[in-house]
């Protein structure tokens, strides 16, 4: 098989059967047998490689263009001969606390499913193994594959949302610690990076809501009408995930506001301390400046005790200012 083909199999009555290795012959056999379908899995095919696939399966050229170029939003399109769905599986890297997304396209027809994968994170291999272990579920045809893939992607969204929730709680605890998050620049950078990861996640989960709701309703071609309760379950899980993501986004915005408020308070404290020390330094400077005046007649100029008296006055005034600023919390 070409390198782009990950797997190619005919399923009859929910069980995998031996068939031609050539997908064109396998498709003809699936159509001839009846009550069976072909599941063809592709990984990042080139335009030339996908040309024969699109011709054999009668795929719409607009859907083919989307499948080749990738970088699509999650969506559901219905064409004359097939249904085209785009999903964005996500991968969470715990070591770097980053979220990356791939792309998964599904072409669903009356007797075939063509999956096109870009990037990592698509759970197709695990889904195929699980479905092959449940022939009673798989015998319902291509709709089962569409449901199982959508369900696996959305369930993984829930896991990623839980990981992000844990990371955000750790970030929140750090910011509201007695040290106030330590390095201000590093804390702001972490918040901004987390915001970008959350945005990447929302790009995958948010636009998928409408396609799943369409699948949960009646009248979608190439979708078994009895599958609506299953897609409603997927829609329910996706709705909870989107609500969790919105909650994380709001909480992150609140954390950022709190961090900026903490920075502002610390800056005000620093300015008050600087002002207090400047005021204390100004008093002896003012008194000592008297000796720099060039006057002949100054009452205390020839007093023997004038110098210690002036030092004592400076000390008393400095102590008074220190107590005043300390009591007001400026020092």
Short mmCIF file of C-alpha atoms in Angstrom, two decimals:
data_model
loop_
_atom_site.label_atom_id
_atom_site.label_comp_id
_atom_site.label_asym_id
_atom_site.label_seq_id
_atom_site.Cartn_x
_atom_site.Cartn_y
_atom_site.Cartn_z
CA UNK A 1 0.00 0.00 0.00
CA UNK A 2 1.18 3.58 -0.57
CA UNK A 3 2.82 5.25 2.40
CA UNK A 4 -0.11 7.63 2.79
CA UNK A 5 -2.51 4.73 3.47
CA UNK A 6 -2.50 3.86 7.16
CA UNK A 7 -5.18 1.19 6.96
CA UNK A 8 -7.75 -0.09 4.49
CA UNK A 9 -10.39 -2.64 5.45
CA UNK A 10 -13.86 -3.85 4.51
CA UNK A 11 -16.35 -4.36 7.34
CA UNK A 12 -19.34 -6.65 6.88
CA UNK A 13 -21.93 -7.06 9.61
CA UNK A 14 -19.52 -5.33 11.99
CA UNK A 15 -16.58 -7.63 11.36
CA UNK A 16 -13.38 -6.99 9.48
CA UNK A 17 -13.05 -9.17 6.39
CA UNK A 18 -10.19 -9.95 4.08
CA UNK A 19 -10.30 -7.91 0.91
CA UNK A 20 -8.15 -6.52 -1.89
CA UNK A 21 -5.18 -4.43 -0.82
CA UNK A 22 -5.99 -2.00 -3.61
CA UNK A 23 -8.60 0.48 -2.27
CA UNK A 24 -10.29 0.81 -5.70
CA UNK A 25 -11.00 -2.91 -5.84
CA UNK A 26 -11.92 -2.92 -2.16
CA UNK A 27 -14.49 -0.18 -2.75
CA UNK A 28 -15.99 -2.10 -5.68
CA UNK A 29 -16.19 -5.21 -3.54
CA UNK A 30 -17.88 -3.35 -0.66
CA UNK A 31 -20.46 -1.94 -3.04
CA UNK A 32 -21.05 -5.30 -4.69
CA UNK A 33 -21.44 -7.26 -1.46
CA UNK A 34 -23.95 -4.90 0.11
CA UNK A 35 -24.46 -4.46 3.87
CA UNK A 36 -20.77 -3.62 4.18
CA UNK A 37 -18.52 -0.59 3.99
CA UNK A 38 -14.89 0.34 3.40
CA UNK A 39 -12.85 2.34 5.88
CA UNK A 40 -9.78 3.93 4.31
CA UNK A 41 -7.33 5.78 6.57
CA UNK A 42 -4.89 8.30 5.09
CA UNK A 43 -2.08 10.34 6.65
CA UNK A 44 -1.10 13.69 5.11
CA UNK A 45 -1.58 12.68 1.46
CA UNK A 46 -0.16 14.85 -1.31
CA UNK A 47 -2.33 16.27 -4.06
CA UNK A 48 -1.17 13.62 -6.52
CA UNK A 49 -1.75 10.81 -4.02
CA UNK A 50 -5.22 12.03 -3.12
CA UNK A 51 -6.22 12.53 -6.75
CA UNK A 52 -7.05 8.87 -7.34
CA UNK A 53 -8.87 8.59 -4.00
CA UNK A 54 -11.13 11.55 -4.75
CA UNK A 55 -11.88 10.19 -8.21
CA UNK A 56 -12.69 6.66 -7.04
CA UNK A 57 -14.87 7.78 -4.14
CA UNK A 58 -16.50 10.69 -6.00
CA UNK A 59 -15.51 13.28 -3.42
CA UNK A 60 -16.45 16.91 -3.98
CA UNK A 61 -13.56 19.07 -5.16
CA UNK A 62 -14.14 21.73 -2.48
CA UNK A 63 -13.96 19.12 0.27
CA UNK A 64 -10.87 17.62 -1.35
CA UNK A 65 -9.21 21.04 -1.39
CA UNK A 66 -9.96 21.50 2.33
CA UNK A 67 -8.63 18.02 3.13
CA UNK A 68 -5.35 18.70 1.32
CA UNK A 69 -4.67 22.21 2.58
CA UNK A 70 -5.75 21.57 6.16
CA UNK A 71 -5.82 24.55 8.59
CA UNK A 72 -9.63 24.37 8.60
CA UNK A 73 -12.13 25.21 11.30
CA UNK A 74 -14.26 22.32 12.61
CA UNK A 75 -17.27 22.10 10.34
CA UNK A 76 -19.80 19.82 8.67
CA UNK A 77 -20.57 20.00 4.96
CA UNK A 78 -23.10 17.90 3.04
CA UNK A 79 -22.50 17.18 -0.64
CA UNK A 80 -24.34 15.05 -3.19
CA UNK A 81 -22.33 11.87 -2.72
CA UNK A 82 -20.81 12.25 0.73
CA UNK A 83 -20.70 14.07 4.03
CA UNK A 84 -17.54 15.96 4.99
CA UNK A 85 -16.59 16.70 8.60
CA UNK A 86 -13.53 18.45 10.05
CA UNK A 87 -12.38 17.91 13.63
CA UNK A 88 -9.35 19.26 15.47
CA UNK A 89 -7.88 16.76 17.94
CA UNK A 90 -5.67 18.35 20.59
CA UNK A 91 -2.57 17.10 22.40
CA UNK A 92 -1.49 18.34 25.83
CA UNK A 93 2.23 18.24 26.61
CA UNK A 94 2.60 18.08 30.42
CA UNK A 95 6.33 18.82 30.39
CA UNK A 96 5.97 22.10 28.53
CA UNK A 97 2.32 22.81 29.50
CA UNK A 98 1.43 23.41 25.85
CA UNK A 99 -1.60 22.53 23.75
CA UNK A 100 -1.14 21.61 20.09
CA UNK A 101 -3.86 20.70 17.63
CA UNK A 102 -3.95 18.50 14.58
CA UNK A 103 -6.67 18.05 11.97
CA UNK A 104 -8.88 15.13 11.12
CA UNK A 105 -11.16 15.05 8.07
CA UNK A 106 -13.86 12.43 7.55
CA UNK A 107 -15.62 11.68 4.27
CA UNK A 108 -18.71 9.57 4.93
CA UNK A 109 -20.70 8.00 2.10
CA UNK A 110 -23.28 5.28 1.74
CA UNK A 111 -20.70 2.47 1.91
CA UNK A 112 -17.38 4.09 2.76
CA UNK A 113 -15.48 6.21 5.26
CA UNK A 114 -12.30 8.03 4.26
CA UNK A 115 -10.31 9.57 7.10
CA UNK A 116 -7.53 12.06 6.39
CA UNK A 117 -5.22 12.95 9.27
CA UNK A 118 -2.84 15.92 9.57
CA UNK A 119 -0.53 16.27 12.54
CA UNK A 120 -0.62 14.22 15.72
CA UNK A 121 -3.25 13.51 18.30
CA UNK A 122 -5.94 11.85 16.17
CA UNK A 123 -7.27 8.78 18.05
CA UNK A 124 -8.07 6.80 14.90
CA UNK A 125 -6.00 3.72 15.67
CA UNK A 126 -7.54 3.33 19.12
CA UNK A 127 -11.03 3.98 17.75
CA UNK A 128 -10.61 1.38 15.02
CA UNK A 129 -9.42 -1.22 17.55
CA UNK A 130 -12.32 -0.45 19.88
CA UNK A 131 -14.90 -0.67 17.12
CA UNK A 132 -13.47 -3.91 15.77
CA UNK A 133 -13.89 -5.34 19.28
CA UNK A 134 -17.60 -4.33 19.24
CA UNK A 135 -19.11 -5.76 16.03
CA UNK A 136 -22.66 -5.13 17.26
CA UNK A 137 -21.89 -1.42 17.21
CA UNK A 138 -19.83 -1.43 14.03
CA UNK A 139 -22.49 -3.24 12.00
CA UNK A 140 -24.52 -0.02 11.85
CA UNK A 141 -22.17 1.20 9.13
CA UNK A 142 -20.25 4.41 8.42
CA UNK A 143 -22.35 6.40 10.91
CA UNK A 144 -20.79 4.37 13.71
CA UNK A 145 -17.30 5.43 12.64
CA UNK A 146 -18.37 9.07 12.49
CA UNK A 147 -19.85 8.85 15.98
CA UNK A 148 -16.94 6.92 17.51
CA UNK A 149 -14.32 9.33 16.14
CA UNK A 150 -16.29 12.40 17.26
CA UNK A 151 -16.86 10.89 20.69
CA UNK A 152 -13.16 10.03 21.13
CA UNK A 153 -12.04 13.53 20.11
CA UNK A 154 -14.54 15.23 22.44
CA UNK A 155 -13.70 12.92 25.35
CA UNK A 156 -10.04 13.86 24.95
CA UNK A 157 -11.10 17.52 25.07
CA UNK A 158 -12.46 16.81 28.56
CA UNK A 159 -9.12 15.36 29.67
CA UNK A 160 -7.21 18.35 28.29
CA UNK A 161 -9.61 20.77 30.01
CA UNK A 162 -8.94 19.00 33.32
CA UNK A 163 -5.17 19.32 32.80
CA UNK A 164 -5.52 23.01 32.02
CA UNK A 165 -7.66 23.46 35.14
CA UNK A 166 -4.87 21.93 37.24
CA UNK A 167 -2.24 24.18 35.65
CA UNK A 168 -4.38 27.25 36.21
CA UNK A 169 -4.89 26.39 39.89
CA UNK A 170 -1.12 26.09 40.31
CA UNK A 171 -0.62 29.44 38.58
CA UNK A 172 -3.30 31.03 40.76
CA UNK A 173 -1.69 29.67 43.94
CA UNK A 174 1.68 31.05 42.86
CA UNK A 175 0.34 34.52 42.10
CA UNK A 176 -1.58 34.80 45.37
CA UNK A 177 1.29 33.45 47.45
CA UNK A 178 2.87 35.79 50.07
CA UNK A 179 5.66 36.58 47.61
CA UNK A 180 3.12 37.72 45.04
CA UNK A 181 4.32 35.48 42.22
CA UNK A 182 8.02 36.27 42.50
CA UNK A 183 9.44 37.63 39.27
CA UNK A 184 6.84 39.97 37.80
CA UNK A 185 8.03 39.61 34.21
CA UNK A 186 8.09 35.81 34.42
CA UNK A 187 4.61 35.69 35.96
CA UNK A 188 3.12 37.95 33.30
CA UNK A 189 4.80 35.83 30.62
CA UNK A 190 3.31 32.64 32.08
CA UNK A 191 -0.17 34.17 32.15
CA UNK A 192 0.15 35.32 28.53
CA UNK A 193 1.46 31.91 27.42
CA UNK A 194 -1.42 30.19 29.21
CA UNK A 195 -3.83 32.55 27.47
CA UNK A 196 -2.45 31.51 24.08
CA UNK A 197 -2.76 27.81 24.94
CA UNK A 198 -6.35 28.36 26.00
CA UNK A 199 -7.07 30.20 22.74
CA UNK A 200 -5.62 27.29 20.76
CA UNK A 201 -7.91 24.94 22.68
CA UNK A 202 -10.98 27.12 22.08
CA UNK A 203 -10.31 27.11 18.34
CA UNK A 204 -10.78 23.36 18.42
CA UNK A 205 -13.77 23.07 20.77
CA UNK A 206 -15.87 26.16 20.05
CA UNK A 207 -16.62 25.81 16.30
CA UNK A 208 -17.36 22.08 16.71
CA UNK A 209 -20.57 22.76 18.64
CA UNK A 210 -22.71 23.55 15.58
CA UNK A 211 -21.65 20.48 13.51
CA UNK A 212 -22.33 18.12 16.42
CA UNK A 213 -25.74 19.72 17.01
CA UNK A 214 -26.58 19.16 13.33
CA UNK A 215 -25.62 15.50 13.61
CA UNK A 216 -27.81 15.19 16.70
CA UNK A 217 -30.81 16.47 14.73
CA UNK A 218 -32.79 14.64 12.07
CA UNK A 219 -32.40 14.88 8.33
CA UNK A 220 -28.62 14.78 7.86
CA UNK A 221 -27.79 12.66 4.79
CA UNK A 222 -25.56 9.57 5.19
CA UNK A 223 -26.26 9.55 8.93
CA UNK A 224 -28.40 6.81 10.46
CA UNK A 225 -31.48 8.34 12.06
CA UNK A 226 -31.15 6.01 15.07
CA UNK A 227 -27.77 7.55 15.90
CA UNK A 228 -29.25 10.85 17.13
CA UNK A 229 -29.14 9.91 20.86
CA UNK A 230 -25.45 9.07 20.53
CA UNK A 231 -24.61 12.39 18.92
CA UNK A 232 -26.68 14.16 21.56
CA UNK A 233 -24.42 12.55 24.15
CA UNK A 234 -21.38 13.86 22.28
CA UNK A 235 -23.00 17.29 22.12
CA UNK A 236 -23.60 17.21 25.89
CA UNK A 237 -19.94 16.41 26.59
CA UNK A 238 -18.79 19.09 24.17
CA UNK A 239 -21.09 21.66 25.78
CA UNK A 240 -19.61 20.91 29.21
CA UNK A 241 -16.11 21.25 27.79
CA UNK A 242 -16.91 24.61 26.18
CA UNK A 243 -18.40 25.84 29.45
CA UNK A 244 -15.26 24.73 31.28
CA UNK A 245 -13.05 26.50 28.74
CA UNK A 246 -15.07 29.72 29.08
CA UNK A 247 -14.76 29.46 32.86
CA UNK A 248 -10.99 29.01 32.57
CA UNK A 249 -10.77 32.02 30.28
CA UNK A 250 -12.73 34.23 32.68
CA UNK A 251 -10.69 33.03 35.64
CA UNK A 252 -7.46 33.65 33.75
CA UNK A 253 -8.58 37.20 32.96
CA UNK A 254 -9.36 37.73 36.66
CA UNK A 255 -5.93 36.35 37.61
CA UNK A 256 -4.26 38.70 35.16
CA UNK A 257 -6.20 41.66 36.60
CA UNK A 258 -5.26 40.59 40.13
CA UNK A 259 -1.61 40.29 39.15
CA UNK A 260 -1.61 43.77 37.62
CA UNK A 261 -3.29 45.12 40.76
CA UNK A 262 -0.60 43.48 42.89
CA UNK A 263 2.11 45.04 40.74
CA UNK A 264 0.45 48.44 41.08
CA UNK A 265 0.19 48.10 44.87
CA UNK A 266 3.84 47.09 45.14
CA UNK A 267 4.85 50.06 43.01
CA UNK A 268 2.83 52.40 45.25
CA UNK A 269 4.49 50.89 48.33
CA UNK A 270 7.91 51.40 46.78
CA UNK A 271 7.08 55.00 45.88
CA UNK A 272 5.89 55.72 49.42
CA UNK A 273 9.08 54.27 50.88
CA UNK A 274 11.20 56.29 48.50
CA UNK A 275 9.23 59.44 49.35
CA UNK A 276 9.59 58.77 53.08
CA UNK A 277 13.35 58.30 52.86
CA UNK A 278 13.63 61.40 50.67
CA UNK A 279 11.71 63.44 53.25
CA UNK A 280 13.95 62.18 56.03
CA UNK A 281 17.06 63.02 54.02
CA UNK A 282 15.73 66.52 53.29
CA UNK A 283 15.60 67.57 56.99
CA UNK A 284 19.33 67.32 57.82
CA UNK A 285 20.15 68.67 54.39
CA UNK A 286 18.05 71.75 55.09
CA UNK A 287 19.55 72.32 58.53
CA UNK A 288 23.11 71.67 57.40
CA UNK A 289 22.59 74.06 54.53
CA UNK A 290 22.38 76.90 57.00
CA UNK A 291 26.14 76.64 57.49
CA UNK A 292 26.67 77.22 53.83
CA UNK A 293 25.18 80.70 54.03
CA UNK A 294 27.70 83.53 53.88
CA UNK A 295 26.41 85.80 56.69
CA UNK A 296 28.51 87.73 59.23
CA UNK A 297 25.85 88.04 61.88
CA UNK A 298 24.35 84.66 62.91
CA UNK A 299 23.37 84.36 66.60
CA UNK A 300 24.50 80.77 67.01
CA UNK A 301 27.65 80.99 64.90
CA UNK A 302 30.05 81.41 67.84
CA UNK A 303 28.09 79.37 70.40
CA UNK A 304 30.15 76.53 71.76
CA UNK A 305 27.20 74.17 71.96
CA UNK A 306 25.58 75.08 68.61
CA UNK A 307 26.99 72.08 66.71
CA UNK A 308 25.83 69.37 69.17
CA UNK A 309 22.51 71.18 69.49
CA UNK A 310 22.06 71.10 65.72
CA UNK A 311 22.94 67.36 65.56
CA UNK A 312 20.50 66.67 68.39
CA UNK A 313 17.78 68.61 66.56
CA UNK A 314 18.43 66.57 63.41
CA UNK A 315 18.19 63.32 65.36
CA UNK A 316 14.93 64.34 67.05
CA UNK A 317 13.34 65.39 63.77
CA UNK A 318 14.53 62.23 61.98
CA UNK A 319 13.16 60.03 64.76
CA UNK A 320 9.85 61.89 64.69
CA UNK A 321 9.54 61.47 60.92
CA UNK A 322 10.49 57.81 61.15
CA UNK A 323 7.78 57.12 63.77
CA UNK A 324 5.22 59.04 61.73
CA UNK A 325 5.96 57.18 58.47
CA UNK A 326 6.16 53.84 60.27
CA UNK A 327 2.78 54.35 61.88
CA UNK A 328 1.22 55.18 58.51
CA UNK A 329 2.77 52.11 56.88
CA UNK A 330 5.09 54.02 54.58
CA UNK A 331 8.18 52.26 55.91
#
